[in-house]
Amino acid sequence: MVKVKNENEIGYIFGYGSLINSASRAITGQTKSVIPVQVEGLVRQWGHTGSKVMSHLIVTEGSGTCNGVLLEVDSATLSDFDRREKGYKRTFLSETCVKVMNGENIDCSLPIHVYVTESVVMPSPEHPIVQSYIDTVLVGCLEFSPAFAESFIDSTSGWDCAFLNDRDNPIYQRVAGVDTNKQAHVDLLLKMKKVRLESH
């Protein structure tokens, strides 16, 4: 899955969490093309990445498939996203693992970056999954389609871990593009997929 290319090249980032959300993404930097994709060989789950207050989404190499977006970035913007994703390690993803979902073409000469973790630390009451982060990610998925959001839920594990409903006082600092109507859509989607989020 992982390959080495020149780090100085313009390239893509594979976003599989909050980077799917265009408004949240724009807080960090402007990207060029945004392409919905599925990636083979990555397992997505909830996990702790070093934050003092919450858990995030992580991916590790494994026999799985997860959806997300390819974001075309220049070197300066890549550095901005490196700072945003400081709890992760950036590595390279082979284009052979990537399936484009909307018929667009990707430039296979460009590197594809992905932020991964080397180990998995499950969410805990001290570092729970928070509703504001879930809202941000799923609202981003719904920018593409309900089916894209359903695929996200299905290909993410760890929903039964420690959870905190922080909508009234969001802990996640990059909540964007979320309003009460969209929160209602998120709630209906989670209910339909039988995801039970309970405080631990």
mmCIF file of C-alpha atoms in Angstrom:
data_model
loop_
_atom_site.group_PDB
_atom_site.id
_atom_site.type_symbol
_atom_site.label_atom_id
_atom_site.label_comp_id
_atom_site.label_asym_id
_atom_site.label_seq_id
_atom_site.Cartn_x
_atom_site.Cartn_y
_atom_site.Cartn_z
ATOM 1 C CA MET A 1 0.000 0.000 0.000
ATOM 2 C CA VAL A 2 2.695 2.505 0.985
ATOM 3 C CA LYS A 3 5.180 3.826 -1.528
ATOM 4 C CA VAL A 4 7.835 6.523 -1.562
ATOM 5 C CA LYS A 5 7.742 9.620 -3.754
ATOM 6 C CA ASN A 6 9.368 13.039 -3.652
ATOM 7 C CA GLU A 7 7.900 14.891 -0.665
ATOM 8 C CA ASN A 8 8.388 18.261 -2.391
ATOM 9 C CA GLU A 9 5.851 17.507 -5.125
ATOM 10 C CA ILE A 10 2.347 18.893 -5.206
ATOM 11 C CA GLY A 11 -0.025 16.045 -4.452
ATOM 12 C CA TYR A 12 -3.182 14.763 -2.812
ATOM 13 C CA ILE A 13 -4.252 14.178 0.764
ATOM 14 C CA PHE A 14 -6.651 11.318 1.480
ATOM 15 C CA GLY A 15 -9.111 12.800 3.968
ATOM 16 C CA TYR A 16 -11.199 10.249 5.849
ATOM 17 C CA GLY A 17 -12.611 12.255 8.780
ATOM 18 C CA SER A 18 -13.159 15.955 9.380
ATOM 19 C CA LEU A 19 -11.312 16.785 6.152
ATOM 20 C CA ILE A 20 -14.339 15.455 4.260
ATOM 21 C CA ASN A 21 -16.244 18.522 5.507
ATOM 22 C CA SER A 22 -15.548 21.447 3.162
ATOM 23 C CA ALA A 23 -16.201 24.160 5.749
ATOM 24 C CA SER A 24 -14.038 22.517 8.413
ATOM 25 C CA ARG A 25 -11.309 21.865 5.839
ATOM 26 C CA ALA A 26 -11.321 25.527 4.786
ATOM 27 C CA ILE A 27 -10.421 26.585 8.331
ATOM 28 C CA THR A 28 -6.968 25.120 7.671
ATOM 29 C CA GLY A 29 -6.402 25.785 3.976
ATOM 30 C CA GLN A 30 -7.841 25.918 0.494
ATOM 31 C CA THR A 31 -7.601 22.797 -1.642
ATOM 32 C CA LYS A 32 -8.026 22.424 -5.386
ATOM 33 C CA SER A 33 -9.942 19.402 -6.677
ATOM 34 C CA VAL A 34 -11.955 17.332 -4.191
ATOM 35 C CA ILE A 35 -12.623 13.775 -5.355
ATOM 36 C CA PRO A 36 -14.727 11.180 -3.475
ATOM 37 C CA VAL A 37 -12.944 7.829 -3.314
ATOM 38 C CA GLN A 38 -12.821 4.417 -1.692
ATOM 39 C CA VAL A 39 -9.477 3.087 -0.481
ATOM 40 C CA GLU A 40 -8.560 -0.561 -0.055
ATOM 41 C CA GLY A 41 -6.126 -1.672 2.628
ATOM 42 C CA LEU A 42 -7.045 0.809 5.349
ATOM 43 C CA VAL A 43 -9.063 0.164 8.506
ATOM 44 C CA ARG A 44 -10.842 3.194 10.000
ATOM 45 C CA GLN A 45 -11.870 3.379 13.632
ATOM 46 C CA TRP A 46 -12.239 5.716 16.556
ATOM 47 C CA GLY A 47 -9.052 6.207 18.543
ATOM 48 C CA HIS A 48 -7.075 8.575 20.747
ATOM 49 C CA THR A 49 -4.348 10.551 18.951
ATOM 50 C CA GLY A 50 -2.954 12.607 21.814
ATOM 51 C CA SER A 51 -5.691 15.183 22.390
ATOM 52 C CA LYS A 52 -6.233 16.012 26.050
ATOM 53 C CA VAL A 53 -10.014 16.073 25.704
ATOM 54 C CA MET A 54 -11.309 13.789 22.922
ATOM 55 C CA SER A 55 -10.706 10.977 20.467
ATOM 56 C CA HIS A 56 -10.580 11.266 16.685
ATOM 57 C CA LEU A 57 -10.825 9.032 13.637
ATOM 58 C CA ILE A 58 -7.744 7.022 12.752
ATOM 59 C CA VAL A 59 -6.707 4.590 10.036
ATOM 60 C CA THR A 60 -4.227 1.755 10.141
ATOM 61 C CA GLU A 61 -3.092 -0.641 7.449
ATOM 62 C CA GLY A 62 -5.226 -3.751 7.261
ATOM 63 C CA SER A 63 -7.811 -5.715 5.322
ATOM 64 C CA GLY A 64 -10.475 -3.077 5.079
ATOM 65 C CA THR A 65 -12.027 -0.441 2.840
ATOM 66 C CA CYS A 66 -12.974 3.094 3.750
ATOM 67 C CA ASN A 67 -14.349 6.052 1.870
ATOM 68 C CA GLY A 68 -13.157 9.636 1.931
ATOM 69 C CA VAL A 69 -11.872 12.369 -0.352
ATOM 70 C CA LEU A 70 -8.715 13.101 -2.293
ATOM 71 C CA LEU A 71 -7.729 16.740 -1.801
ATOM 72 C CA GLU A 72 -5.297 18.320 -4.235
ATOM 73 C CA VAL A 73 -2.847 20.525 -2.324
ATOM 74 C CA ASP A 74 0.349 22.481 -2.885
ATOM 75 C CA SER A 75 3.366 22.204 -0.590
ATOM 76 C CA ALA A 76 2.395 25.192 1.574
ATOM 77 C CA THR A 77 -1.119 23.867 2.121
ATOM 78 C CA LEU A 78 0.262 20.419 2.891
ATOM 79 C CA SER A 79 2.331 21.981 5.675
ATOM 80 C CA ASP A 80 -0.813 23.644 7.038
ATOM 81 C CA PHE A 81 -2.590 20.292 7.172
ATOM 82 C CA ASP A 82 0.458 18.686 8.793
ATOM 83 C CA ARG A 83 0.024 21.126 11.669
ATOM 84 C CA ARG A 84 -3.681 20.338 11.876
ATOM 85 C CA GLU A 85 -2.995 16.588 11.950
ATOM 86 C CA LYS A 86 -0.113 16.795 14.426
ATOM 87 C CA GLY A 87 -1.186 13.665 16.300
ATOM 88 C CA TYR A 88 -0.669 11.542 13.179
ATOM 89 C CA LYS A 89 2.170 10.338 10.975
ATOM 90 C CA ARG A 90 1.985 11.299 7.302
ATOM 91 C CA THR A 91 2.891 8.580 4.830
ATOM 92 C CA PHE A 92 2.141 7.681 1.209
ATOM 93 C CA LEU A 93 -0.704 5.727 -0.328
ATOM 94 C CA SER A 94 -0.476 3.858 -3.624
ATOM 95 C CA GLU A 95 -2.923 4.988 -6.295
ATOM 96 C CA THR A 96 -3.613 1.296 -6.989
ATOM 97 C CA CYS A 97 -5.526 1.211 -3.693
ATOM 98 C CA VAL A 98 -7.766 4.102 -4.698
ATOM 99 C CA LYS A 99 -11.114 3.791 -6.488
ATOM 100 C CA VAL A 100 -12.629 7.064 -7.685
ATOM 101 C CA MET A 101 -16.382 7.234 -7.042
ATOM 102 C CA ASN A 102 -17.498 10.036 -9.362
ATOM 103 C CA GLY A 103 -15.773 9.287 -12.659
ATOM 104 C CA GLU A 104 -13.107 11.964 -12.322
ATOM 105 C CA ASN A 105 -9.500 11.239 -13.181
ATOM 106 C CA ILE A 106 -6.640 11.575 -10.743
ATOM 107 C CA ASP A 107 -3.084 12.437 -11.717
ATOM 108 C CA CYS A 108 -1.228 9.211 -10.962
ATOM 109 C CA SER A 109 2.099 11.034 -11.165
ATOM 110 C CA LEU A 110 1.288 12.912 -7.953
ATOM 111 C CA PRO A 111 1.846 11.443 -4.476
ATOM 112 C CA ILE A 112 -1.128 10.613 -2.277
ATOM 113 C CA HIS A 113 -0.555 11.453 1.386
ATOM 114 C CA VAL A 114 -2.467 9.889 4.252
ATOM 115 C CA TYR A 115 -2.313 10.545 7.993
ATOM 116 C CA VAL A 116 -2.043 7.305 9.962
ATOM 117 C CA THR A 117 -1.310 6.103 13.468
ATOM 118 C CA GLU A 118 1.239 3.453 14.335
ATOM 119 C CA SER A 119 -0.766 2.127 17.270
ATOM 120 C CA VAL A 120 -4.393 2.083 18.349
ATOM 121 C CA VAL A 121 -5.510 3.585 21.661
ATOM 122 C CA MET A 122 -9.235 3.189 22.156
ATOM 123 C CA PRO A 123 -11.453 6.090 23.279
ATOM 124 C CA SER A 124 -12.000 6.343 27.031
ATOM 125 C CA PRO A 125 -14.112 8.477 29.377
ATOM 126 C CA GLU A 126 -11.116 10.823 29.605
ATOM 127 C CA HIS A 127 -10.821 10.972 25.791
ATOM 128 C CA PRO A 128 -14.305 10.191 24.431
ATOM 129 C CA ILE A 129 -15.830 10.317 20.983
ATOM 130 C CA VAL A 130 -17.637 13.674 20.930
ATOM 131 C CA GLN A 131 -20.854 14.537 19.129
ATOM 132 C CA SER A 132 -19.458 17.775 17.668
ATOM 133 C CA TYR A 133 -16.808 15.799 15.794
ATOM 134 C CA ILE A 134 -19.330 13.220 14.584
ATOM 135 C CA ASP A 135 -21.561 16.048 13.342
ATOM 136 C CA THR A 136 -18.680 17.676 11.477
ATOM 137 C CA VAL A 137 -17.678 14.472 9.714
ATOM 138 C CA LEU A 138 -21.150 13.230 8.792
ATOM 139 C CA VAL A 139 -22.274 16.651 7.563
ATOM 140 C CA GLY A 140 -19.226 16.500 5.308
ATOM 141 C CA CYS A 141 -20.230 13.055 4.075
ATOM 142 C CA LEU A 142 -23.743 14.301 3.359
ATOM 143 C CA GLU A 143 -22.244 16.937 1.046
ATOM 144 C CA PHE A 144 -21.782 14.002 -1.340
ATOM 145 C CA SER A 145 -24.822 11.826 -0.645
ATOM 146 C CA PRO A 146 -26.675 9.919 2.081
ATOM 147 C CA ALA A 147 -25.158 6.724 0.642
ATOM 148 C CA PHE A 148 -21.665 8.164 1.110
ATOM 149 C CA ALA A 149 -22.512 8.917 4.752
ATOM 150 C CA GLU A 150 -23.909 5.420 5.267
ATOM 151 C CA SER A 151 -20.747 3.923 3.797
ATOM 152 C CA PHE A 152 -18.708 6.003 6.227
ATOM 153 C CA ILE A 153 -20.635 4.629 9.206
ATOM 154 C CA ASP A 154 -20.433 1.048 7.941
ATOM 155 C CA SER A 155 -16.673 1.229 7.372
ATOM 156 C CA THR A 156 -15.866 2.768 10.766
ATOM 157 C CA SER A 157 -15.525 0.692 13.935
ATOM 158 C CA GLY A 158 -15.551 1.678 17.591
ATOM 159 C CA TRP A 159 -18.951 3.359 17.754
ATOM 160 C CA ASP A 160 -19.617 1.599 21.062
ATOM 161 C CA CYS A 161 -16.683 3.294 22.814
ATOM 162 C CA ALA A 162 -16.885 6.107 25.366
ATOM 163 C CA PHE A 163 -19.026 8.990 24.089
ATOM 164 C CA LEU A 164 -19.905 12.543 25.141
ATOM 165 C CA ASN A 165 -22.745 14.644 23.730
ATOM 166 C CA ASP A 166 -21.130 18.098 23.587
ATOM 167 C CA ARG A 167 -23.479 19.830 21.141
ATOM 168 C CA ASP A 168 -24.396 22.546 23.651
ATOM 169 C CA ASN A 169 -20.721 23.314 24.306
ATOM 170 C CA PRO A 170 -18.612 21.854 21.466
ATOM 171 C CA ILE A 171 -15.227 20.459 22.403
ATOM 172 C CA TYR A 172 -14.081 19.962 18.823
ATOM 173 C CA GLN A 173 -12.452 23.207 17.706
ATOM 174 C CA ARG A 174 -13.081 22.892 13.965
ATOM 175 C CA VAL A 175 -16.843 22.443 13.898
ATOM 176 C CA ALA A 176 -18.057 24.128 10.723
ATOM 177 C CA GLY A 177 -20.969 23.908 8.323
ATOM 178 C CA VAL A 178 -23.177 22.406 11.038
ATOM 179 C CA ASP A 179 -26.596 23.743 12.042
ATOM 180 C CA THR A 180 -29.620 22.322 13.843
ATOM 181 C CA ASN A 181 -31.210 21.031 10.633
ATOM 182 C CA LYS A 182 -28.050 19.178 9.681
ATOM 183 C CA GLN A 183 -27.717 17.828 13.215
ATOM 184 C CA ALA A 184 -31.217 16.398 12.845
ATOM 185 C CA HIS A 185 -30.154 14.698 9.602
ATOM 186 C CA VAL A 186 -27.142 13.232 11.402
ATOM 187 C CA ASP A 187 -29.356 11.910 14.200
ATOM 188 C CA LEU A 188 -31.725 10.268 11.721
ATOM 189 C CA LEU A 189 -28.827 8.717 9.853
ATOM 190 C CA LEU A 190 -27.292 7.257 13.014
ATOM 191 C CA LYS A 191 -30.685 5.950 14.120
ATOM 192 C CA MET A 192 -31.274 4.337 10.734
ATOM 193 C CA LYS A 193 -27.853 2.646 10.925
ATOM 194 C CA LYS A 194 -28.646 1.542 14.507
ATOM 195 C CA VAL A 195 -25.638 3.327 15.971
ATOM 196 C CA ARG A 196 -26.210 3.735 19.699
ATOM 197 C CA LEU A 197 -24.094 6.454 21.261
ATOM 198 C CA GLU A 198 -24.213 6.272 25.042
ATOM 199 C CA SER A 199 -22.240 8.208 27.626
ATOM 200 C CA HIS A 200 -19.879 6.009 29.610
#
